[in-house]
XYZ file of C-alpha atoms in Angstrom:
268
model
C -22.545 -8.597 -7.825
C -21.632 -7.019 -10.805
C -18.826 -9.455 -12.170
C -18.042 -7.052 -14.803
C -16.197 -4.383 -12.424
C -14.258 -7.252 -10.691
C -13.525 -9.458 -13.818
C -9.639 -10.435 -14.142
C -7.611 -8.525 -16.284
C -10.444 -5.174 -16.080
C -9.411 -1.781 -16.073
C -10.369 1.488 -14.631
C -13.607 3.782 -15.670
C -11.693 6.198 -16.911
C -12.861 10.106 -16.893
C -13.931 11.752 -20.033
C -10.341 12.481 -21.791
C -8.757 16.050 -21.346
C -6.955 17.621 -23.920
C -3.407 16.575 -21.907
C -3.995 13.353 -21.388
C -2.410 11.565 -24.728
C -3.461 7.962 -23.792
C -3.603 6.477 -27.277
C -0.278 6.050 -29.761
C -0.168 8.032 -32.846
C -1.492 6.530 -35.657
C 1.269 4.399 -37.418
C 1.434 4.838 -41.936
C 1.528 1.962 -43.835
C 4.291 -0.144 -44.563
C 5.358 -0.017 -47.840
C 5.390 -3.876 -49.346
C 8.265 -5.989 -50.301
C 11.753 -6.915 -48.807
C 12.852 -5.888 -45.727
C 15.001 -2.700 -46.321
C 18.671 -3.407 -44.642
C 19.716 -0.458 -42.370
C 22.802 1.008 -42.741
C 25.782 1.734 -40.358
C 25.693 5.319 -41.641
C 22.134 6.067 -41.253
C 20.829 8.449 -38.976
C 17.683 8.509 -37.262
C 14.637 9.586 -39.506
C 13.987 12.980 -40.187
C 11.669 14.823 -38.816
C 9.987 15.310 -35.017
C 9.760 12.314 -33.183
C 6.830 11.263 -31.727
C 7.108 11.217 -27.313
C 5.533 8.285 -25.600
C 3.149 9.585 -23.220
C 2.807 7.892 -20.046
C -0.838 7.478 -18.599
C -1.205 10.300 -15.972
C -1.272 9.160 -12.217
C -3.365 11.890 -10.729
C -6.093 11.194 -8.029
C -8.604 11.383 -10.891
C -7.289 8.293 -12.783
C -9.187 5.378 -11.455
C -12.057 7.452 -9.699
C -14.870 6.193 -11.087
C -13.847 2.536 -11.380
C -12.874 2.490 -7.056
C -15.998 4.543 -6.352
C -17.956 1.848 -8.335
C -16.180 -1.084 -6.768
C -16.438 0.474 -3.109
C -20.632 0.771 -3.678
C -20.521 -2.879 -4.815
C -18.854 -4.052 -1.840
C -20.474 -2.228 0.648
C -23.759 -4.557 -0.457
C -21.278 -7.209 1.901
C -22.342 -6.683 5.587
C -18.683 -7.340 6.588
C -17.055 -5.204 4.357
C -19.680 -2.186 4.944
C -18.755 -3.274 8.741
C -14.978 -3.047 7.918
C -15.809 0.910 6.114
C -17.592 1.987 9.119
C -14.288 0.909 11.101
C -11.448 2.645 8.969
C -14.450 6.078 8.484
C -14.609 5.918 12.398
C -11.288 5.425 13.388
C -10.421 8.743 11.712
C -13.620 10.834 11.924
C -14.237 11.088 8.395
C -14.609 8.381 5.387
C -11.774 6.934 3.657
C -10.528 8.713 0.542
C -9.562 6.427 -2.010
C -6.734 8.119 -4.744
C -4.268 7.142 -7.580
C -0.658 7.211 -6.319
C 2.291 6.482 -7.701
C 4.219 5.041 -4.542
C 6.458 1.828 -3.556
C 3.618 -0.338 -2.180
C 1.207 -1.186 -4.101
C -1.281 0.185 -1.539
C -0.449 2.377 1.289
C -2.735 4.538 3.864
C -1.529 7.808 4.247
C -2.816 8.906 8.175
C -2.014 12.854 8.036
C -4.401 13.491 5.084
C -7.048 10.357 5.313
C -6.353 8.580 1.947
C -5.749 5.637 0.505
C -3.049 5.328 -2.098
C -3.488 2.565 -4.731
C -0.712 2.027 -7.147
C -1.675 3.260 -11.022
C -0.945 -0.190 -12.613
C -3.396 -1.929 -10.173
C -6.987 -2.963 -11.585
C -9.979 -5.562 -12.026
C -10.028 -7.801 -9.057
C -7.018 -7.130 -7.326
C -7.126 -3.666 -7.298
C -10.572 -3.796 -5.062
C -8.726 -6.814 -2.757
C -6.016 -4.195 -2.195
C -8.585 -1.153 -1.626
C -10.151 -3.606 0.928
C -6.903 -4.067 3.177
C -5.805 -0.922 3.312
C -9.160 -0.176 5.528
C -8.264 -2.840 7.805
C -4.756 -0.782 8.622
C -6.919 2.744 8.448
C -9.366 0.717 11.422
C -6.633 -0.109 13.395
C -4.374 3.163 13.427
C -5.469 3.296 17.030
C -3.503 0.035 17.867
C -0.112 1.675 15.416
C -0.620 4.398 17.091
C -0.159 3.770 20.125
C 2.938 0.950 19.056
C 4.709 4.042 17.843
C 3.936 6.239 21.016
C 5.274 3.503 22.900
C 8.149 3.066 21.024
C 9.169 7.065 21.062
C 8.790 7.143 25.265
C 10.906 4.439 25.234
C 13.826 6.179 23.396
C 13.257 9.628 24.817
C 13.904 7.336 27.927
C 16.744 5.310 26.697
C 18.107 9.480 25.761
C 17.762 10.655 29.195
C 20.066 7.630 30.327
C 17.117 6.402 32.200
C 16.182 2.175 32.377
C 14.182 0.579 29.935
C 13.156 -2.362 29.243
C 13.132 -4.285 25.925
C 16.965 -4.614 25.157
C 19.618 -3.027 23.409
C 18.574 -0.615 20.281
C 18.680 -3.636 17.658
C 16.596 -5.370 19.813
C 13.776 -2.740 20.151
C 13.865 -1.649 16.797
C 13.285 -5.838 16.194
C 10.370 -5.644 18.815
C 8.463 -2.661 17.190
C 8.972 -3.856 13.791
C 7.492 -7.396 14.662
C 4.645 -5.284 16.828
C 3.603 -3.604 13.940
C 4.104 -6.370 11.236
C 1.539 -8.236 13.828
C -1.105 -5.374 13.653
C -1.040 -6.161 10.015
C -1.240 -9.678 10.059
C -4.292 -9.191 11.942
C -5.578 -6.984 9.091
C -4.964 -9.542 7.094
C -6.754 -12.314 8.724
C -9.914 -10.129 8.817
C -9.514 -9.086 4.826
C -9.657 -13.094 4.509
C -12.778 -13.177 6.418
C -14.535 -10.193 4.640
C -13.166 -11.822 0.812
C -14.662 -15.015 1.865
C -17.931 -14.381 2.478
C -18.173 -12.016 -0.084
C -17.089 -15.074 -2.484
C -19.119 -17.419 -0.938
C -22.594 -15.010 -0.491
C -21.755 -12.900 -3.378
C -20.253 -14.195 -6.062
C -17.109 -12.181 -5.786
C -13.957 -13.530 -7.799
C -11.853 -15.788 -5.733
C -8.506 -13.890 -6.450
C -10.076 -11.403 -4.011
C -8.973 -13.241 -1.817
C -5.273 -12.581 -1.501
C -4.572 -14.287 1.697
C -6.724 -17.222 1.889
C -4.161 -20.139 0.664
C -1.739 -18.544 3.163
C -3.970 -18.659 6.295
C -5.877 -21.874 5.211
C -3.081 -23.682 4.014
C 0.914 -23.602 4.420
C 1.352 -20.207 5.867
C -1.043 -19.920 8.994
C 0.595 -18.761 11.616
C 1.774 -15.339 12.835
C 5.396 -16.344 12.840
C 5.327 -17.978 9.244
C 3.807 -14.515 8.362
C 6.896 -12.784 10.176
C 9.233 -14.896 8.644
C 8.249 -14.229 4.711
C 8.294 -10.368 5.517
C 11.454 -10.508 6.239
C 12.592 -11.970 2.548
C 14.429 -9.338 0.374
C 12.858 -7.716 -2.292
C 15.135 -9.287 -5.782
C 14.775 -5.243 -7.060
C 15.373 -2.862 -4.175
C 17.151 -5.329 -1.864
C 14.527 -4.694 1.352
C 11.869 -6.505 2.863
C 8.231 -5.181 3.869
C 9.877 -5.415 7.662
C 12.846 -3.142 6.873
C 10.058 0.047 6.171
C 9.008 -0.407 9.463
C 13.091 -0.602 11.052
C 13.353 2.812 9.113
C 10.223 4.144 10.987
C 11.812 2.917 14.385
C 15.320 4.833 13.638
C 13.664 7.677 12.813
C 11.496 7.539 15.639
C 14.805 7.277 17.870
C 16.922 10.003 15.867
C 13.672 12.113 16.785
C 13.366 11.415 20.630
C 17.647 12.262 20.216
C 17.477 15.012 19.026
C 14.131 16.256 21.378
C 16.445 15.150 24.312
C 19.495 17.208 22.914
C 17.347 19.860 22.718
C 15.933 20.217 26.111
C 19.380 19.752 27.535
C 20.940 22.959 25.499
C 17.476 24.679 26.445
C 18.342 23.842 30.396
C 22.695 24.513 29.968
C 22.691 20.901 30.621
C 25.953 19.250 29.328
């Protein structure tokens, strides 16, 4: 392998520059020699235009060539060109791989096929996090059908019908856990694929993202469950509580369906 793509601390190939993209800082004058000049209270701010701080762009484009690159030298791994083949079939086309500015630092996006990786991720980590995503793109079958479940359920639970599974909290807690297990499955195959690619390969060992977890203190499923339920310090939510959001809005959906049908029949 290439160890100069995966190398801690590399960034992205970028594209040639355009004439928009400002990535560099203006070029600073001299400093005069001698004391420190004191500023004074009554100063203003120095004459003249001030220069804007430009903010790299976050377009698809960004990190093409670098994840294209990366991608080619990881499909020379049998398991990860396995794991490819997987997320391409379970949607009927390959995955496409894009610059995203989002919460997660990688997220799949099912309606248009892609892949969203986080602008400030690069080097090693950045191709770890490429690599899990297609373990949740191979098994959208298995969400799928999770949330499919979970909507039946509350168009059922609408109608006044029985269900099984609890009250509301509980079934929202059921198809959050469902889901967070789906993952945790990804996760124990990204382990597999990073290890042998660091073991046959070469391949950086901070690939491997999970492997202290599942080898060492944090091996089971319900360990797993437990730490994503820990508050984020920053926005105050856990990776668990996205999925709890999906599940209400599933429910306000199979509501408002049921509400629907009822005004459509003069049902009160």
């Amino acid at each position: 392998m290439t160890r100069g793509i995966f190398k801690a601390g590399s960034g992205p190939s970028l594209p040639p520059k355009r004439k928009h993209d400002e990535l560099v800082s203006p070029i600073r004058t001299p400093v005069q020699e001698g004391p420190a000049k004191k500023k004074q209270r009554t100063e203003g701010p120095p004459a003249g235009p001030q220069p804007t701080v430009q903010r790299p762009p976050t377009d698809p484009s960004m990190h093409a060539a670098y994840d294209q690159l990366a991608h080619e030298e990881m499909l020379k791994n049998p398991k990860y060109k396995q794991l490819a083949e997987d997320a391409a079939a379970a949607q009927d086309k390959p995955v496409n791989v894009i610059t995203k500015d989002q919460v997660q630092g990688g997220m799949f996006y099912s309606g248009k096929g892609q892949v969203g990786l986080r602008p400030d991720l690069t080097g090693p980590k950045r191709a770890s996090v490429m690599a899990f995503e297609l373990t949740n793109v191979a098994q959208q079958k298995k969400f799928s059908k999770v949330t499919s479940d979970a909507f039946q359920t509350e168009v059922n639970a609408a109608l006044g019908k029985h269900i099984v599974g609890g009250d509301l909290n509980a079934r929202r807690e059921n198809f959050a856990k469902s889901m967070e297990r789906i993952e945790y499955n990804g996760i124990q195959r990204h382990h597999d694929v990073m290890k042998d690619g660091i073991q046959s390969q070469g391949w950086p060992k901070e690939m491997d993202r999970f492997g202290k977890r599942l080898e060492g203190a944090d091996p089971s499923f319900e360990s797993y469950w437990a730490r994503q339920n820990v508050k984020d310090a920053k926005t105050g939510k856990s990776h668990s509580d996205v999925y709890r959001a999906q599940f209400d809005n599933i429910a306000a959906k199979a509501s408002e369906l049921v509400e629907k049908s009822r005004q459509q029949q003069g049902v009160k």
